[in-house]
JSON list of C-alpha atoms and ligand atoms in Angstrom, two decimals:
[
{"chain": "A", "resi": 87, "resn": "UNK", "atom": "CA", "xyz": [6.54, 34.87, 1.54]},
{"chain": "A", "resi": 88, "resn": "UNK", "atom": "CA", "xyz": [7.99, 33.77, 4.95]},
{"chain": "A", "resi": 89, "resn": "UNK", "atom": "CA", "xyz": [8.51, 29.83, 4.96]},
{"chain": "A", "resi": 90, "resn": "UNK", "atom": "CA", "xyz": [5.45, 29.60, 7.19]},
{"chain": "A", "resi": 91, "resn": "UNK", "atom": "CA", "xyz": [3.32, 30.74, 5.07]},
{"chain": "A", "resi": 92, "resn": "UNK", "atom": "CA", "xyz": [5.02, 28.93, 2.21]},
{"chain": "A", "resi": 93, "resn": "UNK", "atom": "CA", "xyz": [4.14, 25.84, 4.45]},
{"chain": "A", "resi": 94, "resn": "UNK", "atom": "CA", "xyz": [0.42, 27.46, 5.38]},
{"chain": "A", "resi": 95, "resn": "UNK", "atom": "CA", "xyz": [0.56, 27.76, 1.09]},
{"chain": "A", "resi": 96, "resn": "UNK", "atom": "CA", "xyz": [1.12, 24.07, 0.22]},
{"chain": "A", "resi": 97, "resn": "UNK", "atom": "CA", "xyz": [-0.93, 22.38, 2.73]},
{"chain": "A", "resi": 98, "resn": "UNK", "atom": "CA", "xyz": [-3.71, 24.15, 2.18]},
{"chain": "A", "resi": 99, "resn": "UNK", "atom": "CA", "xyz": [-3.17, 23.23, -1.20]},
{"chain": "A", "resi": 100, "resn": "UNK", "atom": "CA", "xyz": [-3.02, 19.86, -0.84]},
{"chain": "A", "resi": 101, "resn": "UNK", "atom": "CA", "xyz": [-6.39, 19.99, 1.41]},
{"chain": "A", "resi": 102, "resn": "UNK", "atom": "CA", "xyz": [-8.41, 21.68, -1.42]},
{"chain": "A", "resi": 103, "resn": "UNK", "atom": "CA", "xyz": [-6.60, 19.56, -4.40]},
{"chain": "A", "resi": 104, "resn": "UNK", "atom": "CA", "xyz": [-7.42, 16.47, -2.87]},
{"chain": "A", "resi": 105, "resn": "UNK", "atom": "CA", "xyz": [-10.59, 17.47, -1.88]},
{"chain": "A", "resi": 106, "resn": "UNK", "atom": "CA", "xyz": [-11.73, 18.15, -5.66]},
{"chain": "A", "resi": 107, "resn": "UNK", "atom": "CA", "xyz": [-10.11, 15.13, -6.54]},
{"chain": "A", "resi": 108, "resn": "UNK", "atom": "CA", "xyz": [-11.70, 12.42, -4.30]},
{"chain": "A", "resi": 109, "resn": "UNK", "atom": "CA", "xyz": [-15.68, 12.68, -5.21]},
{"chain": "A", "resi": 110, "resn": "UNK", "atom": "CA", "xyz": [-14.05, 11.54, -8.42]},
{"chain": "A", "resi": 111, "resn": "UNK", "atom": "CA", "xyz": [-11.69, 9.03, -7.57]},
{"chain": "A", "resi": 112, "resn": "UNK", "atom": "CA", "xyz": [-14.57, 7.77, -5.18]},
{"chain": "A", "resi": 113, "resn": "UNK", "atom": "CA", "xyz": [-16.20, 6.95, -8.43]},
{"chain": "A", "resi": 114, "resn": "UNK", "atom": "CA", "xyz": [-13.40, 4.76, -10.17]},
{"chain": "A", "resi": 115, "resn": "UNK", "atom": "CA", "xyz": [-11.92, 1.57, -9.11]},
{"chain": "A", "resi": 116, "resn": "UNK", "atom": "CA", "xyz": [-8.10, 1.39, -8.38]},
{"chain": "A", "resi": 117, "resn": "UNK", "atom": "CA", "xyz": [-5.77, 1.95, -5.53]},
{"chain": "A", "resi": 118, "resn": "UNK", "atom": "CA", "xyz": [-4.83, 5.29, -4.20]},
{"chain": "A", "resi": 119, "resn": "UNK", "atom": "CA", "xyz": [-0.76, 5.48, -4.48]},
{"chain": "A", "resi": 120, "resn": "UNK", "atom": "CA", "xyz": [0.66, 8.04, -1.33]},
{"chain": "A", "resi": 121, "resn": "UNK", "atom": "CA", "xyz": [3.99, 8.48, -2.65]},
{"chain": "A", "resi": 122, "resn": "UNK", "atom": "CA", "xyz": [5.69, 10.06, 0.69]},
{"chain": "A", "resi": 123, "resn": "UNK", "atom": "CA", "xyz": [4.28, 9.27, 3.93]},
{"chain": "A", "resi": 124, "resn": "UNK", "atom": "CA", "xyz": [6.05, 11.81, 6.29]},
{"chain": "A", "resi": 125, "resn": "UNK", "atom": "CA", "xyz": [4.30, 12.45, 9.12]},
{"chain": "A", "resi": 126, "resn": "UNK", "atom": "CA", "xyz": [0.90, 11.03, 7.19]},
{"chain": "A", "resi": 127, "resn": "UNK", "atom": "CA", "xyz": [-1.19, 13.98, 7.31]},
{"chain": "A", "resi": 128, "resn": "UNK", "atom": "CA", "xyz": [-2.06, 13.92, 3.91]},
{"chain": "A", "resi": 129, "resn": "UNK", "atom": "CA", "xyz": [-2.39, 9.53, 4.45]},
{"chain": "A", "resi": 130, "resn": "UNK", "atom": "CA", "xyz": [-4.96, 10.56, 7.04]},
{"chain": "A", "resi": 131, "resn": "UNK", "atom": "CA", "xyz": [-6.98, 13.05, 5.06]},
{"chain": "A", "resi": 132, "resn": "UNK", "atom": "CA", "xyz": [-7.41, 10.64, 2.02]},
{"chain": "A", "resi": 133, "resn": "UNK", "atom": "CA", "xyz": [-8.65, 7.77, 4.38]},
{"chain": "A", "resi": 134, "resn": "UNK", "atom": "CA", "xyz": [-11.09, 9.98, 5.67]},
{"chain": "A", "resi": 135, "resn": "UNK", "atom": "CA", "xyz": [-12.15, 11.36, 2.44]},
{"chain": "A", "resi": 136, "resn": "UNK", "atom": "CA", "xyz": [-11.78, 7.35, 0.54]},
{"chain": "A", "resi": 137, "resn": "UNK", "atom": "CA", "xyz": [-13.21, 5.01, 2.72]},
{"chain": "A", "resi": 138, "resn": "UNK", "atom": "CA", "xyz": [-12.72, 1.74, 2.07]},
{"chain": "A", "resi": 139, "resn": "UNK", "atom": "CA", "xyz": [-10.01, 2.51, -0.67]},
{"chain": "A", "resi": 140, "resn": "UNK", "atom": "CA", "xyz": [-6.92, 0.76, -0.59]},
{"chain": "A", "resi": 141, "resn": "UNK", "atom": "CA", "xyz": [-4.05, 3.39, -0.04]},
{"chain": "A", "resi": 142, "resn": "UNK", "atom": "CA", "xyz": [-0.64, 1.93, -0.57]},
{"chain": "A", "resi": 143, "resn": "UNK", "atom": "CA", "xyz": [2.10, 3.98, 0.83]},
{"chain": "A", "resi": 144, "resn": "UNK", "atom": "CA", "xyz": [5.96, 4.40, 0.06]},
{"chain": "A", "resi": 145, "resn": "UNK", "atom": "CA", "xyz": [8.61, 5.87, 1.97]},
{"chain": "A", "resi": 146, "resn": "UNK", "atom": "CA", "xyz": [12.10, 5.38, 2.51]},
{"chain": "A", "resi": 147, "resn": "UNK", "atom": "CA", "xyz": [11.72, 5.95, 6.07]},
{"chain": "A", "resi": 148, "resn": "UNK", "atom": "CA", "xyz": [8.11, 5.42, 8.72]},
{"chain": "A", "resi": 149, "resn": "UNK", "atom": "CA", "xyz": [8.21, 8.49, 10.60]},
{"chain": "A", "resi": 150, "resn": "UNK", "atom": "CA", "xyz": [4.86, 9.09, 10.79]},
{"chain": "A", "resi": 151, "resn": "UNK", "atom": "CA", "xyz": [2.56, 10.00, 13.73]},
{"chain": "A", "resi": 152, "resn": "UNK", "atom": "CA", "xyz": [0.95, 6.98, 15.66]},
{"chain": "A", "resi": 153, "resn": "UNK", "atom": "CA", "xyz": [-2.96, 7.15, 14.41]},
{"chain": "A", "resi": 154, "resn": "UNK", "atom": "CA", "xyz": [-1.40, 8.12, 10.71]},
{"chain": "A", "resi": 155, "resn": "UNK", "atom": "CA", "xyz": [0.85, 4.34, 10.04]},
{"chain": "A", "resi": 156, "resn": "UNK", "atom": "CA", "xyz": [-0.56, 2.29, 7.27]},
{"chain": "A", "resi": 157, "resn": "UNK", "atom": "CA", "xyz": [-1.07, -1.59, 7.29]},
{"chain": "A", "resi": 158, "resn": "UNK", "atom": "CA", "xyz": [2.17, -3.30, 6.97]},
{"chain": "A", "resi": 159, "resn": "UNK", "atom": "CA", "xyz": [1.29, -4.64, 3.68]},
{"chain": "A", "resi": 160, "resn": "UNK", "atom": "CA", "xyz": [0.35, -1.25, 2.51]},
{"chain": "A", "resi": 161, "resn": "UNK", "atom": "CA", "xyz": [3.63, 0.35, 3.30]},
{"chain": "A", "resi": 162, "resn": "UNK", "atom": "CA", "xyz": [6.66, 0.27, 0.59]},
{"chain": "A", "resi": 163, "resn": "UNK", "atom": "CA", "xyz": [9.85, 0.83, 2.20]},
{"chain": "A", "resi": 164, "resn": "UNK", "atom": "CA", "xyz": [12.66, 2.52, 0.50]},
{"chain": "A", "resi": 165, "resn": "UNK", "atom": "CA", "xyz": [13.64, 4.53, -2.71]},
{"chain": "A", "resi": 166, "resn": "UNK", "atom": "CA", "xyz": [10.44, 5.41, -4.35]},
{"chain": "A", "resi": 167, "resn": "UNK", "atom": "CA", "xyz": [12.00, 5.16, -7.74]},
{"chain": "A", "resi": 168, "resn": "UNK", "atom": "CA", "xyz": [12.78, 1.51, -7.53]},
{"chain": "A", "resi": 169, "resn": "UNK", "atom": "CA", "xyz": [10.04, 0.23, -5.14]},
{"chain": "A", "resi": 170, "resn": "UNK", "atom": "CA", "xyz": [7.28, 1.81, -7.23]},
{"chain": "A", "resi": 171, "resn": "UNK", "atom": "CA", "xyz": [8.88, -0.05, -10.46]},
{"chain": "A", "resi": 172, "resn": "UNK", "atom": "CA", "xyz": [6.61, -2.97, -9.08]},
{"chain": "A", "resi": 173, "resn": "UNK", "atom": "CA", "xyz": [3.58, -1.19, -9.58]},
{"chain": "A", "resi": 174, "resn": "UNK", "atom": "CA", "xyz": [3.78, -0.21, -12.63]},
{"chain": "A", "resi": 175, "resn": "UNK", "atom": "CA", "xyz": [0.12, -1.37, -14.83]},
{"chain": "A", "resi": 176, "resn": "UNK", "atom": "CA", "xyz": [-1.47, -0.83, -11.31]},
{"chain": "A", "resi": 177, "resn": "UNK", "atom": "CA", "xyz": [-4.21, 1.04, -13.15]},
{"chain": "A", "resi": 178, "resn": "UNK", "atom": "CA", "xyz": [-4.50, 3.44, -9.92]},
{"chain": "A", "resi": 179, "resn": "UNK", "atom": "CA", "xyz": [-7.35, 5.77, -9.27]},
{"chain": "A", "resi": 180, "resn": "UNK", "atom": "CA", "xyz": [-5.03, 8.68, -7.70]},
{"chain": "A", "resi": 181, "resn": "UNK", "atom": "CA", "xyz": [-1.52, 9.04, -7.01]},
{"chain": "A", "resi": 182, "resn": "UNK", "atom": "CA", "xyz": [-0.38, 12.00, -4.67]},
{"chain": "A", "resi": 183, "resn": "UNK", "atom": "CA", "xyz": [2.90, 13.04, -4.48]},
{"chain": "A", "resi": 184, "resn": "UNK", "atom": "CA", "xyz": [4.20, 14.98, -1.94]},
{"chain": "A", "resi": 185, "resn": "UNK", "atom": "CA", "xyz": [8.01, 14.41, -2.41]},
{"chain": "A", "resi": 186, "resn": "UNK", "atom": "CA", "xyz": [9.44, 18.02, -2.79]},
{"chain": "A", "resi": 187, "resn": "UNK", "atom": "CA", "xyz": [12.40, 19.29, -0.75]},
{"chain": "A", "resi": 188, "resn": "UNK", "atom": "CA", "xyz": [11.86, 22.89, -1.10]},
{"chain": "A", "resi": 189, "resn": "UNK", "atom": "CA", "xyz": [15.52, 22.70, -3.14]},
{"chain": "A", "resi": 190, "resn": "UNK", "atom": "CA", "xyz": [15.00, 23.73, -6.94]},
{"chain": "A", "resi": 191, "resn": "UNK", "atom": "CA", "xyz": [17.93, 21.58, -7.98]},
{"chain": "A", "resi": 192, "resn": "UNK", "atom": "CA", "xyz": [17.48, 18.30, -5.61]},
{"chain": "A", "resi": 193, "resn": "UNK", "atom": "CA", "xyz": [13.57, 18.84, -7.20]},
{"chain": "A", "resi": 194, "resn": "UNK", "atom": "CA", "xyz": [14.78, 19.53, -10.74]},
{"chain": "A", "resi": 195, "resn": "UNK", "atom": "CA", "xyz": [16.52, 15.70, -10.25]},
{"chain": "A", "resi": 196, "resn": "UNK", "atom": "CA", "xyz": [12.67, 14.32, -9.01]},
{"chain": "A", "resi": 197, "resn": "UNK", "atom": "CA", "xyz": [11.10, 15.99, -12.03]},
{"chain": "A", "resi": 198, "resn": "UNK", "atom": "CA", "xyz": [13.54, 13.79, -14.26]},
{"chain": "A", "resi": 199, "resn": "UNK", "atom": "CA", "xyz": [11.84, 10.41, -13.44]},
{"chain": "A", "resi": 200, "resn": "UNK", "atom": "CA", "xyz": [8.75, 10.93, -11.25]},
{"chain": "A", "resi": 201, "resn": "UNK", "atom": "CA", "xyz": [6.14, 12.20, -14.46]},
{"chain": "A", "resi": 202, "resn": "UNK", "atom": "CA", "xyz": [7.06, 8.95, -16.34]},
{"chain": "A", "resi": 203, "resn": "UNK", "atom": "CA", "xyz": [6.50, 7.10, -13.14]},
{"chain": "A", "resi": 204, "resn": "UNK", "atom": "CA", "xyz": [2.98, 7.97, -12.11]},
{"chain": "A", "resi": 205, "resn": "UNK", "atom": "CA", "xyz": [1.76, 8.06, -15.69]},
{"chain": "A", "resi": 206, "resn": "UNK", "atom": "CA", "xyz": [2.87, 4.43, -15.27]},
{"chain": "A", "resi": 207, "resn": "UNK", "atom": "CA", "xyz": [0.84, 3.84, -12.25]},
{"chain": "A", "resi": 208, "resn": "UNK", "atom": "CA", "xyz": [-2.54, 5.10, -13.12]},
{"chain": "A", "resi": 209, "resn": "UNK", "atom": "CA", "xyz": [-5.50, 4.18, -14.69]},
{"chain": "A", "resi": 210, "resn": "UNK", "atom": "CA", "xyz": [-6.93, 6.28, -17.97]},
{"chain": "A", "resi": 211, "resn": "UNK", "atom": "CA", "xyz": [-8.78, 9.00, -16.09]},
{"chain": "A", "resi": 212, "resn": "UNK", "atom": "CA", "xyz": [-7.09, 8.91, -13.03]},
{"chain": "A", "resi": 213, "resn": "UNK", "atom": "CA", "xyz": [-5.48, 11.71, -11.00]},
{"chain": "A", "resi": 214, "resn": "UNK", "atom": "CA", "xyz": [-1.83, 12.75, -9.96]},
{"chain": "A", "resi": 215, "resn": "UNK", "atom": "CA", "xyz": [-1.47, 15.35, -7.66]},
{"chain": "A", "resi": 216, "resn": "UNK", "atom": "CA", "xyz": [2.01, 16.23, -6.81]},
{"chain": "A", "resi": 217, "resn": "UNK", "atom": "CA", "xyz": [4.03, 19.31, -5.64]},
{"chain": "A", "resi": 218, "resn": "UNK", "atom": "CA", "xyz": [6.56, 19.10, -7.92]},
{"chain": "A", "resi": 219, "resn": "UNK", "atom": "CA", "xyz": [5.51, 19.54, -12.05]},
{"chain": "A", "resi": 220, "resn": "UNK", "atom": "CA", "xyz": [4.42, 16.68, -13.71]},
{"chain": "A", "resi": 221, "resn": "UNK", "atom": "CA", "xyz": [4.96, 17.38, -17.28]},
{"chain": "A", "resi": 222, "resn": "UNK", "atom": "CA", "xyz": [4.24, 14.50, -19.67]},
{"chain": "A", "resi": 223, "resn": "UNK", "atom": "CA", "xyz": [2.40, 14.11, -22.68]},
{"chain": "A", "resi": 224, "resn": "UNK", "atom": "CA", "xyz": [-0.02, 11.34, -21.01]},
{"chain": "A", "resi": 225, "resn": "UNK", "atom": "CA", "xyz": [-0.78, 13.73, -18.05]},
{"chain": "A", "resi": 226, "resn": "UNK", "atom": "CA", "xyz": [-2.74, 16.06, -18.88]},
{"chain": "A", "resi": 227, "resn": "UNK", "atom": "CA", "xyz": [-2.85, 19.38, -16.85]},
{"chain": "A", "resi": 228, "resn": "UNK", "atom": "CA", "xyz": [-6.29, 20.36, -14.69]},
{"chain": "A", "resi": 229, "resn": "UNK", "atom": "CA", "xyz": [-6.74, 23.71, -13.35]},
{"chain": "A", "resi": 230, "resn": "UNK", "atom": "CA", "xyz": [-6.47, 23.87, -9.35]},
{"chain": "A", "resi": 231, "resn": "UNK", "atom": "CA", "xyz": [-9.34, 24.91, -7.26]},
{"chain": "A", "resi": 232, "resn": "UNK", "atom": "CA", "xyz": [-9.41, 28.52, -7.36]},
{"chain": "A", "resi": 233, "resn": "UNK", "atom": "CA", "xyz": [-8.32, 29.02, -3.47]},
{"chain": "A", "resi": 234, "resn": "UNK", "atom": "CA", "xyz": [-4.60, 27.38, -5.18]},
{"chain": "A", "resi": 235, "resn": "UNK", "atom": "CA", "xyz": [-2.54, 30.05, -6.50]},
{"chain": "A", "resi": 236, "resn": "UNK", "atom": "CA", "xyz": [-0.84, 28.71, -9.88]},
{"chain": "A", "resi": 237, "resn": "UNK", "atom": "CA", "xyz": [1.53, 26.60, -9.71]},
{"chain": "A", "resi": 238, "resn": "UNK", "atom": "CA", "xyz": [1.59, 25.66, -5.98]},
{"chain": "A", "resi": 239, "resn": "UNK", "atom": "CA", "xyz": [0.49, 22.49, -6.25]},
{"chain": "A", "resi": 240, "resn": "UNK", "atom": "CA", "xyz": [-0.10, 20.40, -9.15]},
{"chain": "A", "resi": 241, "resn": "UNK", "atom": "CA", "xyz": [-3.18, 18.29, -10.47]},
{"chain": "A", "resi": 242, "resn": "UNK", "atom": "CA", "xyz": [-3.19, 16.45, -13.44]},
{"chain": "A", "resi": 243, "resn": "UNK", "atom": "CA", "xyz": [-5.62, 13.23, -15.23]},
{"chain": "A", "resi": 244, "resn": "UNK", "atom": "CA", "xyz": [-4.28, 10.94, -16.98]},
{"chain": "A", "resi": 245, "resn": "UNK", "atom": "CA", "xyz": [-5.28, 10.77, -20.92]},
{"chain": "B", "resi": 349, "resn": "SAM", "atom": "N1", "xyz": [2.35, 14.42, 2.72]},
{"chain": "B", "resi": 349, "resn": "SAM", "atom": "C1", "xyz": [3.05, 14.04, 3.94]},
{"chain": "B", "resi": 349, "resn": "SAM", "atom": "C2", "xyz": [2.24, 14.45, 5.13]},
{"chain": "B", "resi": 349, "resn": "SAM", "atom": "O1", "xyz": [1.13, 14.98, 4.96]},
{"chain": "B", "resi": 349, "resn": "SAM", "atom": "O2", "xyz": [2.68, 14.23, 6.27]},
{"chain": "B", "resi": 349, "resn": "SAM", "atom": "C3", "xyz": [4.42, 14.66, 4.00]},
{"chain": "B", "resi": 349, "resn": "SAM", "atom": "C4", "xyz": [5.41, 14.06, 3.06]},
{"chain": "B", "resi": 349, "resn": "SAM", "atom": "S1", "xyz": [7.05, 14.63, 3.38]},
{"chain": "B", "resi": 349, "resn": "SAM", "atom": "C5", "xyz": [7.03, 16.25, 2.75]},
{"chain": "B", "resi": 349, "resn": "SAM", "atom": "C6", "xyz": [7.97, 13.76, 2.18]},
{"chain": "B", "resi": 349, "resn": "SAM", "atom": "C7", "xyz": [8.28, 12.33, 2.54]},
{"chain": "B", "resi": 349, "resn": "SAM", "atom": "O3", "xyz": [8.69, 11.68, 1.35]},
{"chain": "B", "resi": 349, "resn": "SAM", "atom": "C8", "xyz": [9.41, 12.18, 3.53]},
{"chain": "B", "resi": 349, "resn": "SAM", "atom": "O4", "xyz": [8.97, 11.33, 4.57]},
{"chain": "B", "resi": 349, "resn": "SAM", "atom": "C9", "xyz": [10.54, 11.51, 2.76]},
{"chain": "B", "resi": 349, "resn": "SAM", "atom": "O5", "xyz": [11.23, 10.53, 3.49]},
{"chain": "B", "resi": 349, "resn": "SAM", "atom": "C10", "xyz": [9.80, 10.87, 1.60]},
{"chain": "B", "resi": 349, "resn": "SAM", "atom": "N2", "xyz": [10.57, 10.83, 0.35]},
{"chain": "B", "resi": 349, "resn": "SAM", "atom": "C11", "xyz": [10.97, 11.89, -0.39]},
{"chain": "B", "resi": 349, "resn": "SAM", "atom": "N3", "xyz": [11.58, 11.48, -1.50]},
{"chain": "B", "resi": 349, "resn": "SAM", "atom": "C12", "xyz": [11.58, 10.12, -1.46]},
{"chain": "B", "resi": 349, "resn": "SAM", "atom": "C13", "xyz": [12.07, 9.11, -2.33]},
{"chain": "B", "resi": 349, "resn": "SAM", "atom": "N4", "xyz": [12.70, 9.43, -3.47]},
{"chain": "B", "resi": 349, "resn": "SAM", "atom": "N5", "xyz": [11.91, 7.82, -1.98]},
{"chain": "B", "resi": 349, "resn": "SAM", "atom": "C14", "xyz": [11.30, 7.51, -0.81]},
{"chain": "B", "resi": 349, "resn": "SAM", "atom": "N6", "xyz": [10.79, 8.42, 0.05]},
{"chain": "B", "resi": 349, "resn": "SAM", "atom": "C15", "xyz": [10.93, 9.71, -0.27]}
]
C-alpha cells in the first residue's frame, strides 16, 4: 500500500467509525474528548454529526484550518498526557484519538499510557475510537464497520 492510500485507508476509517459511533453518543450525555486537533478535519466532522455537543479539544500545537478552531475554552494546549490528567471522572460520551505518527516504536510509547487514559475519561458505555490499539480490560473491543479493514482503526465501549 502506497502512503496515499494508507492515508485514503485511515480517513476513511475514521469517517465510517465515527459515523457508527455518533447516533449513539447522540443518545448519552457527556462531552466528546478530540484528543489531536491537527488540521481539525475530524473536529469538523463530529460537530456536524453532534450538534450541540460540547467537544473539548487538546493539542500541543493549533494548526488547524480557519473554519475547523474550537472555542478557546474548549481547546487544551500542550502534552496530552498531562493536560488530559484534569479530566479524568469526566464521564465522556466519546473520545477520538487520532494521535498516531505512522512510527511503530514512537506509537508503541503512546500505547503505554493512552488506553489507561481514555478509560479514565469516559462514561460506562461510552466510545473510544483511536488509531492506535487501545487494549485494556475496561475497554472493551467493537467490531468496525465492515468498509474498515481490521485493525485500521480502532473502536472500543467502555464496560
Ligand atoms: N484528526 C485530525 C484531523 O482530522 O485533522 C488530525 C490529527 S493529527 C494526525 C495529530 C495531532 O495530534 C497533531 O496536531 C499533533 O500535534 C497532536 N498530538 C500528537 N500527539 C500528541 C500529544 N502527545 N500531545 C499533544 N498533541 C499531540
Amino acid at each position: 500500500m502506497t502512503r496515499l492510500e494508507n492515508f485514503i485507508s485511515r480517513m476513511t476509517a475514521q469517517r465510517d467509525i465515527l459515523d457508527q459511533v455518533c447516533p449513539e453518543v447522540a443518545k448519552m450525555e457527556g462531552l466528546v474528548l478530540e484528543l489531536g486537533l491537527g488540521n481539525g478535519r475530524t473536529f469538523h466532522h463530529l460537530r456536524e454529526r453532534l450538534p450541540g455537543r460540547r467537544i473539548v479539544v487538546f493539542d500541543r500545537e493549533l494548526s488547524a484550518h480557519a473554519s475547523s478552531i474550537p472555542d478557546a475554552e474548549d481547546f487544551v494546549l500542550g502534552e496530552i498526557r498531562e493536560t488530559a490528567k484534569r479530566f479524568i471522572g469526566i464521564d465522556a460520551a466519546l473520545v477520538h484519538a487520532d494521535i498516531g505518527t505512522g512510527y511503530d516504536d514512537r506509537d508503541a510509547v503512546t500505547s503505554t499510557w493512552l488506553p489507561d487514559l481514555i478509560a479514565s475519561l469516559l462514561r460506562v458505555g461510552g466510545f473510544a475510537v483511536s488509531g492506535t490499539p487501545l487494549d485494556h480490560p475496561l475497554l472493551q473491543r467493537l467490531p468496525p464497520p465492515p468498509s474498515v479493514p481490521a485493525d485500521r482503526y480502532f473502536v472500543c465501549r467502555r464496560v
